[in-house]
mmCIF file of C-alpha atoms in Angstrom:
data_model
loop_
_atom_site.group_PDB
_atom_site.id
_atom_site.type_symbol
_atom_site.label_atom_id
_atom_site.label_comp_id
_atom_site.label_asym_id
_atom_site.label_seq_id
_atom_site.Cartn_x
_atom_site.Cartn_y
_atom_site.Cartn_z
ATOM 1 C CA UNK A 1 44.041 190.508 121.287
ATOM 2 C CA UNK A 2 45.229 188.312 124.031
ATOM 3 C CA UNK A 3 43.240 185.654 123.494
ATOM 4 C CA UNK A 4 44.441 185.633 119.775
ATOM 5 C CA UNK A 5 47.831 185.655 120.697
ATOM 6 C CA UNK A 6 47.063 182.407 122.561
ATOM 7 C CA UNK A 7 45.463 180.749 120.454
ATOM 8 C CA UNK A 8 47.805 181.293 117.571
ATOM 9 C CA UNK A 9 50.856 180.155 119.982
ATOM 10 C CA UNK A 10 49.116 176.852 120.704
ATOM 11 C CA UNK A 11 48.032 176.300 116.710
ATOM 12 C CA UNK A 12 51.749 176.785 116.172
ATOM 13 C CA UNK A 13 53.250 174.627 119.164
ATOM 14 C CA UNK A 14 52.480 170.928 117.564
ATOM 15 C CA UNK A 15 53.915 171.935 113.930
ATOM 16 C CA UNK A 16 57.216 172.501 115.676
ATOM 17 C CA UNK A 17 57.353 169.453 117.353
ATOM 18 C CA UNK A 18 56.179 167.724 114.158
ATOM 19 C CA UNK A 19 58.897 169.479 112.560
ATOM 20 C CA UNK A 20 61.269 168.918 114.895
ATOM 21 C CA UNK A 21 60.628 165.137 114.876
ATOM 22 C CA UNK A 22 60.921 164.659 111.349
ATOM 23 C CA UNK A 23 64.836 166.238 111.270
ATOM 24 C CA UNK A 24 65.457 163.868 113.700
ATOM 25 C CA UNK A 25 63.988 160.290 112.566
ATOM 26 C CA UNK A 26 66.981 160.489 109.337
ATOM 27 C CA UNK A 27 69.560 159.469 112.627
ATOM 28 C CA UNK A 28 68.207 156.337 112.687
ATOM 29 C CA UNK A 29 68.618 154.906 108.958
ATOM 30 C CA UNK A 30 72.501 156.568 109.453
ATOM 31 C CA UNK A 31 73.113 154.494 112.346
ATOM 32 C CA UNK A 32 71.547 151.076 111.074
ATOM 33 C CA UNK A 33 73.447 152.115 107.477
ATOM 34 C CA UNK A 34 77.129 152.157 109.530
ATOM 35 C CA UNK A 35 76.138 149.870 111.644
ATOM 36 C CA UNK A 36 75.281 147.516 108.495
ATOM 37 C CA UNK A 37 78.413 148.508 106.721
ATOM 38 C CA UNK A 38 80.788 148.008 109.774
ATOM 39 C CA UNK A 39 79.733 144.737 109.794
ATOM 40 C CA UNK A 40 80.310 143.250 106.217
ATOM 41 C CA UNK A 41 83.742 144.964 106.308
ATOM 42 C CA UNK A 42 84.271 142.846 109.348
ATOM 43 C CA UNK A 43 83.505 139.876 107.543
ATOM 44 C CA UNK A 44 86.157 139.273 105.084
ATOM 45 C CA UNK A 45 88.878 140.417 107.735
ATOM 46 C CA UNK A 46 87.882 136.772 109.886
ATOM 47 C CA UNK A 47 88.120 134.802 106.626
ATOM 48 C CA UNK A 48 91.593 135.770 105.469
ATOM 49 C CA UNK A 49 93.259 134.897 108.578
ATOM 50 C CA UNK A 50 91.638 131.654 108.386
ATOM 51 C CA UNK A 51 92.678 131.123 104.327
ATOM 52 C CA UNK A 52 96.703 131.996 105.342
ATOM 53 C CA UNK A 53 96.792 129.752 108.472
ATOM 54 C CA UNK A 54 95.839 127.249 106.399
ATOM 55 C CA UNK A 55 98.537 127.426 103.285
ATOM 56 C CA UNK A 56 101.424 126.364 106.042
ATOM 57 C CA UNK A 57 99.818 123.402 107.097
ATOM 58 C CA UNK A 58 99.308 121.923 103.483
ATOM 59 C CA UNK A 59 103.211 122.774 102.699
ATOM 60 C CA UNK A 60 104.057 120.883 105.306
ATOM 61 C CA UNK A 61 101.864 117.818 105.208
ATOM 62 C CA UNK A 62 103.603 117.316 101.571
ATOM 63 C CA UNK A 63 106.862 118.278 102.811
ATOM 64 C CA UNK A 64 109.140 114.875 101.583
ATOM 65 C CA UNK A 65 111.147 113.084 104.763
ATOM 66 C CA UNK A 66 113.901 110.642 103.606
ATOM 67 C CA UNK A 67 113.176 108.992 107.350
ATOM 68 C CA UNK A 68 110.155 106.943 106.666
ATOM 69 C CA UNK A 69 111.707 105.328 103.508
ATOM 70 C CA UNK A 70 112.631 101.840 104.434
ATOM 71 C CA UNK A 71 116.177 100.662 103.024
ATOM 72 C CA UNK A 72 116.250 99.091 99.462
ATOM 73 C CA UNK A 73 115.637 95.992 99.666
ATOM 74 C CA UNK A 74 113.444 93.026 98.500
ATOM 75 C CA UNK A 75 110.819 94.669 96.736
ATOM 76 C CA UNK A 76 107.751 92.737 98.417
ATOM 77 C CA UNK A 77 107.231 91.110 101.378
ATOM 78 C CA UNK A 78 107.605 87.151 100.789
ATOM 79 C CA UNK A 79 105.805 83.995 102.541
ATOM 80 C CA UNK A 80 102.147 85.860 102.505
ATOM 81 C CA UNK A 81 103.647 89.395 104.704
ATOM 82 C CA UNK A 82 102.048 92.431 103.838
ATOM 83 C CA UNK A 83 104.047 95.438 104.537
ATOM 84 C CA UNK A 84 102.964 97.429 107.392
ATOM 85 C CA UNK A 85 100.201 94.364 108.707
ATOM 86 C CA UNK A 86 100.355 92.576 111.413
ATOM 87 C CA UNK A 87 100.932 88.710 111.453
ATOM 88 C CA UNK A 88 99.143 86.630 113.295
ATOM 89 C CA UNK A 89 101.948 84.500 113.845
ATOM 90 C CA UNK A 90 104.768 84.506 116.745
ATOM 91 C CA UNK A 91 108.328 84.346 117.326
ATOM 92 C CA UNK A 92 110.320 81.798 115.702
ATOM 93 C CA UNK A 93 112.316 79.113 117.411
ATOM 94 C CA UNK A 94 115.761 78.927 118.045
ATOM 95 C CA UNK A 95 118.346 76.317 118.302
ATOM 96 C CA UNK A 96 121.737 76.024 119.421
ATOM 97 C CA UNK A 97 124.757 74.762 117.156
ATOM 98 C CA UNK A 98 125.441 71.876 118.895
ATOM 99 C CA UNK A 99 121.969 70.535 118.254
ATOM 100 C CA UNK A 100 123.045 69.795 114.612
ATOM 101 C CA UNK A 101 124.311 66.592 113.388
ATOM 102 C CA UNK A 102 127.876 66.713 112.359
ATOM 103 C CA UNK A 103 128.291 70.355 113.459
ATOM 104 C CA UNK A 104 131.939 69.946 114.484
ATOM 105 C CA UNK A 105 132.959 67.888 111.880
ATOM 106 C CA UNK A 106 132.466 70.952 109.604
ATOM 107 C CA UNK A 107 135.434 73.615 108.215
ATOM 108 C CA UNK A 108 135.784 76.405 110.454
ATOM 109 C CA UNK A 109 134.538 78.763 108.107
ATOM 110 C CA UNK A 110 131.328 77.327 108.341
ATOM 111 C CA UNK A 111 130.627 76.654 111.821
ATOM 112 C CA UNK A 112 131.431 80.529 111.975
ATOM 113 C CA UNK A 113 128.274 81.878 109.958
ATOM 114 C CA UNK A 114 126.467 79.416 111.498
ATOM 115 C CA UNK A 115 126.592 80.321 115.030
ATOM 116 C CA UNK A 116 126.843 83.644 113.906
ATOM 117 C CA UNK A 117 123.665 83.301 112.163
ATOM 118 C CA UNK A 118 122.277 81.622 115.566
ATOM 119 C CA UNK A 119 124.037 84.341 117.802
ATOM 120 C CA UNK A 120 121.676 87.152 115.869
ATOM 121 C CA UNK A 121 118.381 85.320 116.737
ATOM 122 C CA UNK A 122 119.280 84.408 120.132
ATOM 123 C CA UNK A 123 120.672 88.281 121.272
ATOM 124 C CA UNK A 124 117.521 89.552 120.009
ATOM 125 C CA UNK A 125 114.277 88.013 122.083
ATOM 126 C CA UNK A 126 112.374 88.665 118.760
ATOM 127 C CA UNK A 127 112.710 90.497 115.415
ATOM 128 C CA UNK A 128 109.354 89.936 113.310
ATOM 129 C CA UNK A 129 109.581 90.158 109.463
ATOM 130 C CA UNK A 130 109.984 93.873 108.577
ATOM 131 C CA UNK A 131 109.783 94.734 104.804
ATOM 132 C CA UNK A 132 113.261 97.201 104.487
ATOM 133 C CA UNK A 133 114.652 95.725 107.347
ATOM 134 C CA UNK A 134 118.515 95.032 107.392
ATOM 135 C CA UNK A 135 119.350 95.178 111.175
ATOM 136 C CA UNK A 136 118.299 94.816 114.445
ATOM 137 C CA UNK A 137 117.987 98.391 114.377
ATOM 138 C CA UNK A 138 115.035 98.943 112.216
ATOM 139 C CA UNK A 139 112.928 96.455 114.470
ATOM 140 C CA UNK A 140 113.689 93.497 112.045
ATOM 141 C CA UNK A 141 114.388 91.909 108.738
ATOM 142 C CA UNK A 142 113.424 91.200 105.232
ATOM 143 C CA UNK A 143 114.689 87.532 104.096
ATOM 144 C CA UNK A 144 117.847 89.489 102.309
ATOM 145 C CA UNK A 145 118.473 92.002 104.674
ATOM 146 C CA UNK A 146 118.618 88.997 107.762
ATOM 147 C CA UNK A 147 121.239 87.342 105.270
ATOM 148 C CA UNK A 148 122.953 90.784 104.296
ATOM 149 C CA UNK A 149 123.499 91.545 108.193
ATOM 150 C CA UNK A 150 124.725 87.801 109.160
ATOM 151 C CA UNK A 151 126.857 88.030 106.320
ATOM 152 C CA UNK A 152 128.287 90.979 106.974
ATOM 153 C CA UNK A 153 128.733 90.169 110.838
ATOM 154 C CA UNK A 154 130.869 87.098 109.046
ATOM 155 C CA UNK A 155 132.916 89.589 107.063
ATOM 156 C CA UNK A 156 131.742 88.742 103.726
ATOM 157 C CA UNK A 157 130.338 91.785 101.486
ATOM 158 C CA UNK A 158 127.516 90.554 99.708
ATOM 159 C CA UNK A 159 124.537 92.287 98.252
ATOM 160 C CA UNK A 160 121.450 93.698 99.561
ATOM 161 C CA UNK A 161 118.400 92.167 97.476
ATOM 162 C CA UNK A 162 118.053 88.106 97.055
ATOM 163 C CA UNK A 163 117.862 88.546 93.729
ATOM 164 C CA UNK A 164 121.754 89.888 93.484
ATOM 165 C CA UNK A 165 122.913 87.456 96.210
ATOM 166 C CA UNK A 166 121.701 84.461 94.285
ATOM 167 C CA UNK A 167 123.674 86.204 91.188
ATOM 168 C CA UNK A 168 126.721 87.102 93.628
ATOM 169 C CA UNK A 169 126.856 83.510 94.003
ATOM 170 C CA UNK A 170 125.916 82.707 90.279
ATOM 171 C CA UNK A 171 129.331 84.758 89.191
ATOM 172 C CA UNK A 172 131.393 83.592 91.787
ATOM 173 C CA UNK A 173 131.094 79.704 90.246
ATOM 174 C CA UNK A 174 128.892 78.521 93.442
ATOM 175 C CA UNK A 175 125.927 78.156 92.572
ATOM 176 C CA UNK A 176 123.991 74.851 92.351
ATOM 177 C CA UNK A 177 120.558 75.323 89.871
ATOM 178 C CA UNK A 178 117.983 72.649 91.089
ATOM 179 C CA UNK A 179 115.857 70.816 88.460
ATOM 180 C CA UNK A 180 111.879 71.952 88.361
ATOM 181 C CA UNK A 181 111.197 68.082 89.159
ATOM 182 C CA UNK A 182 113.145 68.368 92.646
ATOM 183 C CA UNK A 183 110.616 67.716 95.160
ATOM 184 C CA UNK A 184 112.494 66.276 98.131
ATOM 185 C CA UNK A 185 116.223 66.832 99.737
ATOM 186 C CA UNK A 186 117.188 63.385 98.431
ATOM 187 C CA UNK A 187 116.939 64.822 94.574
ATOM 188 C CA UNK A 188 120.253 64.299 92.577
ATOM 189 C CA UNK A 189 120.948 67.743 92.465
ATOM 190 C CA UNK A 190 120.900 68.287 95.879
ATOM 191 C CA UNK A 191 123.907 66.467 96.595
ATOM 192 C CA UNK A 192 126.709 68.676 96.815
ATOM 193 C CA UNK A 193 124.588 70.862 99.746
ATOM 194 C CA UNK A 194 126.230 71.806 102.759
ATOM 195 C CA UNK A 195 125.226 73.415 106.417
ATOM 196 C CA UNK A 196 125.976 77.283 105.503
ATOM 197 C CA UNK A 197 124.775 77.464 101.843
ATOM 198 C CA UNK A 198 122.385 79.879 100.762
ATOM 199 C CA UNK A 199 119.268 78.740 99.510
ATOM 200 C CA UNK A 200 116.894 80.236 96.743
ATOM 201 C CA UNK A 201 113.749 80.355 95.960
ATOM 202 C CA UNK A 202 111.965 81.874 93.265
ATOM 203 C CA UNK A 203 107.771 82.504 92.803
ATOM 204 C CA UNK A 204 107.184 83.076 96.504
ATOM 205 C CA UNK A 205 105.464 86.399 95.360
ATOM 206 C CA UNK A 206 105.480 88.683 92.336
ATOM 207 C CA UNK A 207 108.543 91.501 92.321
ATOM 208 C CA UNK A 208 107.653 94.637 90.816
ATOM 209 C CA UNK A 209 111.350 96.133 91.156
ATOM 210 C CA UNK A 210 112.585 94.793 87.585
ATOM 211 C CA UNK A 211 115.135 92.026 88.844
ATOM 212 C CA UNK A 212 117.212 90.451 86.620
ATOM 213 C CA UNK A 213 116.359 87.506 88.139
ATOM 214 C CA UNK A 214 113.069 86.392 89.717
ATOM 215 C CA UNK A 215 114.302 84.911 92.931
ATOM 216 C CA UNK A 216 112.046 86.355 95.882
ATOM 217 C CA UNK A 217 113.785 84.046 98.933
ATOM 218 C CA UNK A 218 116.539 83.750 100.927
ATOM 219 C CA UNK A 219 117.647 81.129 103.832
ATOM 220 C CA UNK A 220 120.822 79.865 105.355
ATOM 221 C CA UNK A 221 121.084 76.071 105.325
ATOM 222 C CA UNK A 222 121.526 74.829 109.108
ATOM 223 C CA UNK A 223 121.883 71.043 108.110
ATOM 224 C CA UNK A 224 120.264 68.322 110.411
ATOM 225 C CA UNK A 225 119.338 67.818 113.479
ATOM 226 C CA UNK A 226 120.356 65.302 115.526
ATOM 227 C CA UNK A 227 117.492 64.021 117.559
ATOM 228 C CA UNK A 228 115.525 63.030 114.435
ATOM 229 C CA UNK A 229 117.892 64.594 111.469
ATOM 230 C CA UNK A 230 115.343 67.099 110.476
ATOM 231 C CA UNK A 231 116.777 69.580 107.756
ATOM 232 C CA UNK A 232 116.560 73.066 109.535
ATOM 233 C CA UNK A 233 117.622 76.601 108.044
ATOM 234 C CA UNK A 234 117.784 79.941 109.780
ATOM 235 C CA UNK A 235 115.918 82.836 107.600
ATOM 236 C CA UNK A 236 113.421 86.189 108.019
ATOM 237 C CA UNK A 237 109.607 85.015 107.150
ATOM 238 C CA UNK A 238 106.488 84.992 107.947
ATOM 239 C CA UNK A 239 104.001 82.535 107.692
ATOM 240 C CA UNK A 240 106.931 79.118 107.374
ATOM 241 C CA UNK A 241 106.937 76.754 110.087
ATOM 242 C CA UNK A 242 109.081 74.845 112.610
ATOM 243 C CA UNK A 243 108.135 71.370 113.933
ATOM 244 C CA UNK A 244 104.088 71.967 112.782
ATOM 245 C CA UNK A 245 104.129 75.918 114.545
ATOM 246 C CA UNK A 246 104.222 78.506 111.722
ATOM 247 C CA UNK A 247 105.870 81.322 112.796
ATOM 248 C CA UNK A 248 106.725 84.986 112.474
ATOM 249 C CA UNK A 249 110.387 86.415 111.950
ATOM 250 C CA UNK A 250 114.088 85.983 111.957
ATOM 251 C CA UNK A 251 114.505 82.234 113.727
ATOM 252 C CA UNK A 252 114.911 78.616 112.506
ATOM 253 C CA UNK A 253 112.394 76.600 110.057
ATOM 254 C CA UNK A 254 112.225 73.576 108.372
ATOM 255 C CA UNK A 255 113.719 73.095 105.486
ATOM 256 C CA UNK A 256 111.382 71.213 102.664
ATOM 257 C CA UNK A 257 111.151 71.892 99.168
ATOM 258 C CA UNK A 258 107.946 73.513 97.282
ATOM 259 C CA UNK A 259 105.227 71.084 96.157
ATOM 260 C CA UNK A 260 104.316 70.214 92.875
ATOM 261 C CA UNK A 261 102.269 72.930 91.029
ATOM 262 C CA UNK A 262 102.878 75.306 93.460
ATOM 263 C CA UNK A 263 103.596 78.851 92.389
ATOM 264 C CA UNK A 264 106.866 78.285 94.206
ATOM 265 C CA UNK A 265 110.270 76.742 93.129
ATOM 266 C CA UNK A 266 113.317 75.951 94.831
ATOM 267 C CA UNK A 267 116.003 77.446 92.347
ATOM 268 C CA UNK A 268 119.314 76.248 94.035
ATOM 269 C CA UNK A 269 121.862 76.637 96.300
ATOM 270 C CA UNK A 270 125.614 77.811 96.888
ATOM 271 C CA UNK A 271 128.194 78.605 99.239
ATOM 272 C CA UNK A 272 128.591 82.939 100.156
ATOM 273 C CA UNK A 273 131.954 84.063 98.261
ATOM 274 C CA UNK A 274 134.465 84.307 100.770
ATOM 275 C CA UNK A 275 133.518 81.981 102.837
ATOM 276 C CA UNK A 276 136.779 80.334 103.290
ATOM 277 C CA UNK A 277 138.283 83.564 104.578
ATOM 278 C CA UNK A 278 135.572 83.289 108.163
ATOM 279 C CA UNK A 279 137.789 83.138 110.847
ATOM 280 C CA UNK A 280 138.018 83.133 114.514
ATOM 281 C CA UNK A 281 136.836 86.050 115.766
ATOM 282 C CA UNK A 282 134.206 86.286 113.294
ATOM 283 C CA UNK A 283 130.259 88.324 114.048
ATOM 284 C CA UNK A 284 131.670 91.648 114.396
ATOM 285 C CA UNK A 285 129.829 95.048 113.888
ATOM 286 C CA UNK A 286 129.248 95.326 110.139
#
């Protein structure tokens, strides 16, 4: 009886343990299953933080800032500039008044914007051509905004673009219109010009800001001078020369007219409005 006991106990022992071990293998698929489902919850939760750090930036890339734009002004850059390229041209030169021919012979009034226009180049080592430029401030000059600040150093009040100064000039009765066939300083209708007229040109590049007017060029007139009576001007460019150097900025350059068939024209000439009223004491802060 014994013996039957035994033997039944030891036919029964491995069906528990099979038993036993077939409850327990279901633990494994339940902790691979939350284990599996803990992680794609996780995944979503690193991607949204991502998605909303990323909104701010793009609001404020496209954020506007009234800093960058440059002052109105001539609408292109003139002489060959591009806005915002370097030139490969340097400094311009400078002169001093009494290096021009007949300098004291001239009205007061004009001896004043001229060495105020000279003062401006020489207290500045070097202000390259700066499309929106108006001051020494903004690191240099456009052609207008050179003759806007001398101007205004000089107490006159003119206008910012070339286009209006030529017509500031136009209204005021100044204003000397050059025939298409002028070619050298020794035309007829250059005859009535004087050291501290403005001078005009129109065609030195295409304006897209709908001027009345397609004049694209400023200068001052310097006159002549007197070691060989070479016609000089003072004026922001790049690309003009001075004695065979072609230079870059706010300085003094020959003064020639365009050549024939050139997409360039010399339009004319005329004294600033108020001129008469320059006085002693003159260059002031605008």
């Amino acid at each position: 009886m014994k013996a039957c006991l035994a033997l039944l106990v030891l036919a029964v022992l491995p069906l528990h343990a099979e038993t036993t071990k077939k409850k327990a293998a279901p633990s494994k698929p339940k902790t691979t299953a939350t284990t599996s489902t803990t992680k794609a919850k996780a995944v979503p939760a690193v991607k949204k933080p991502a998605a909303s750090t990323k909104t701010p930036a793009e609001k404020k890339v496209t954020k506007p800032d009234g800093k960058v734009t440059p002052p109105a002004g001539d609408s292109a850059p003139t002489e060959g500039a591009e806005a915002g390229k370097k030139s490969p041209h340097g400094p311009p030169a400078v002169i001093a008044a009494t290096d021009l021919l007949d300098f004291d012979t001239l009205p007061e009034d004009r001896r004043k914007l001229i060495e105020g226009a000279i003062r401006v180049a020489k207290e500045s080592p070097w202000l390259p051509y700066k499309f929106g430029g108006s001051s020494p401030a903004d690191g240099g000059f456009d052609c207008s905004g050179a003759m806007y600040f001398v101007m205004n150093k000089a107490g006159l009040k003119p206008p910012r673009t070339s286009a209006d100064q030529y017509l500031w000039v136009k209204e005021a009765g100044g204003l000397h219109e050059t025939s298409g066939t002028a070619l050298t300083l020794e035309h007829p209708s250059l005859a009535a010009l004087k050291p501290g007229d403005l001078l005009f040109w129109e065609g030195t590049y295409a304006p897209s800001d709908g001027r009345p007017v397609n004049i694209t060029h400023v200068a001052i007139y310097l006159g002549r001078e007197k070691k060989d009576k070479r016609p000089v001007m003072i004026n922001a460019t790049d690309g003009r020369s001075y004695r065979g150097k072609q230079a870059n900025g706010y300085g003094v350059y020959d003064f020639y007219l365009p050549k024939e068939g050139g997409r360039a024209r010399f339009a004319g000439y005329g004294a600033p409005p108020g001129i008469e009223e320059i006085k002693d004491g003159a260059g002031g802060t605008p």
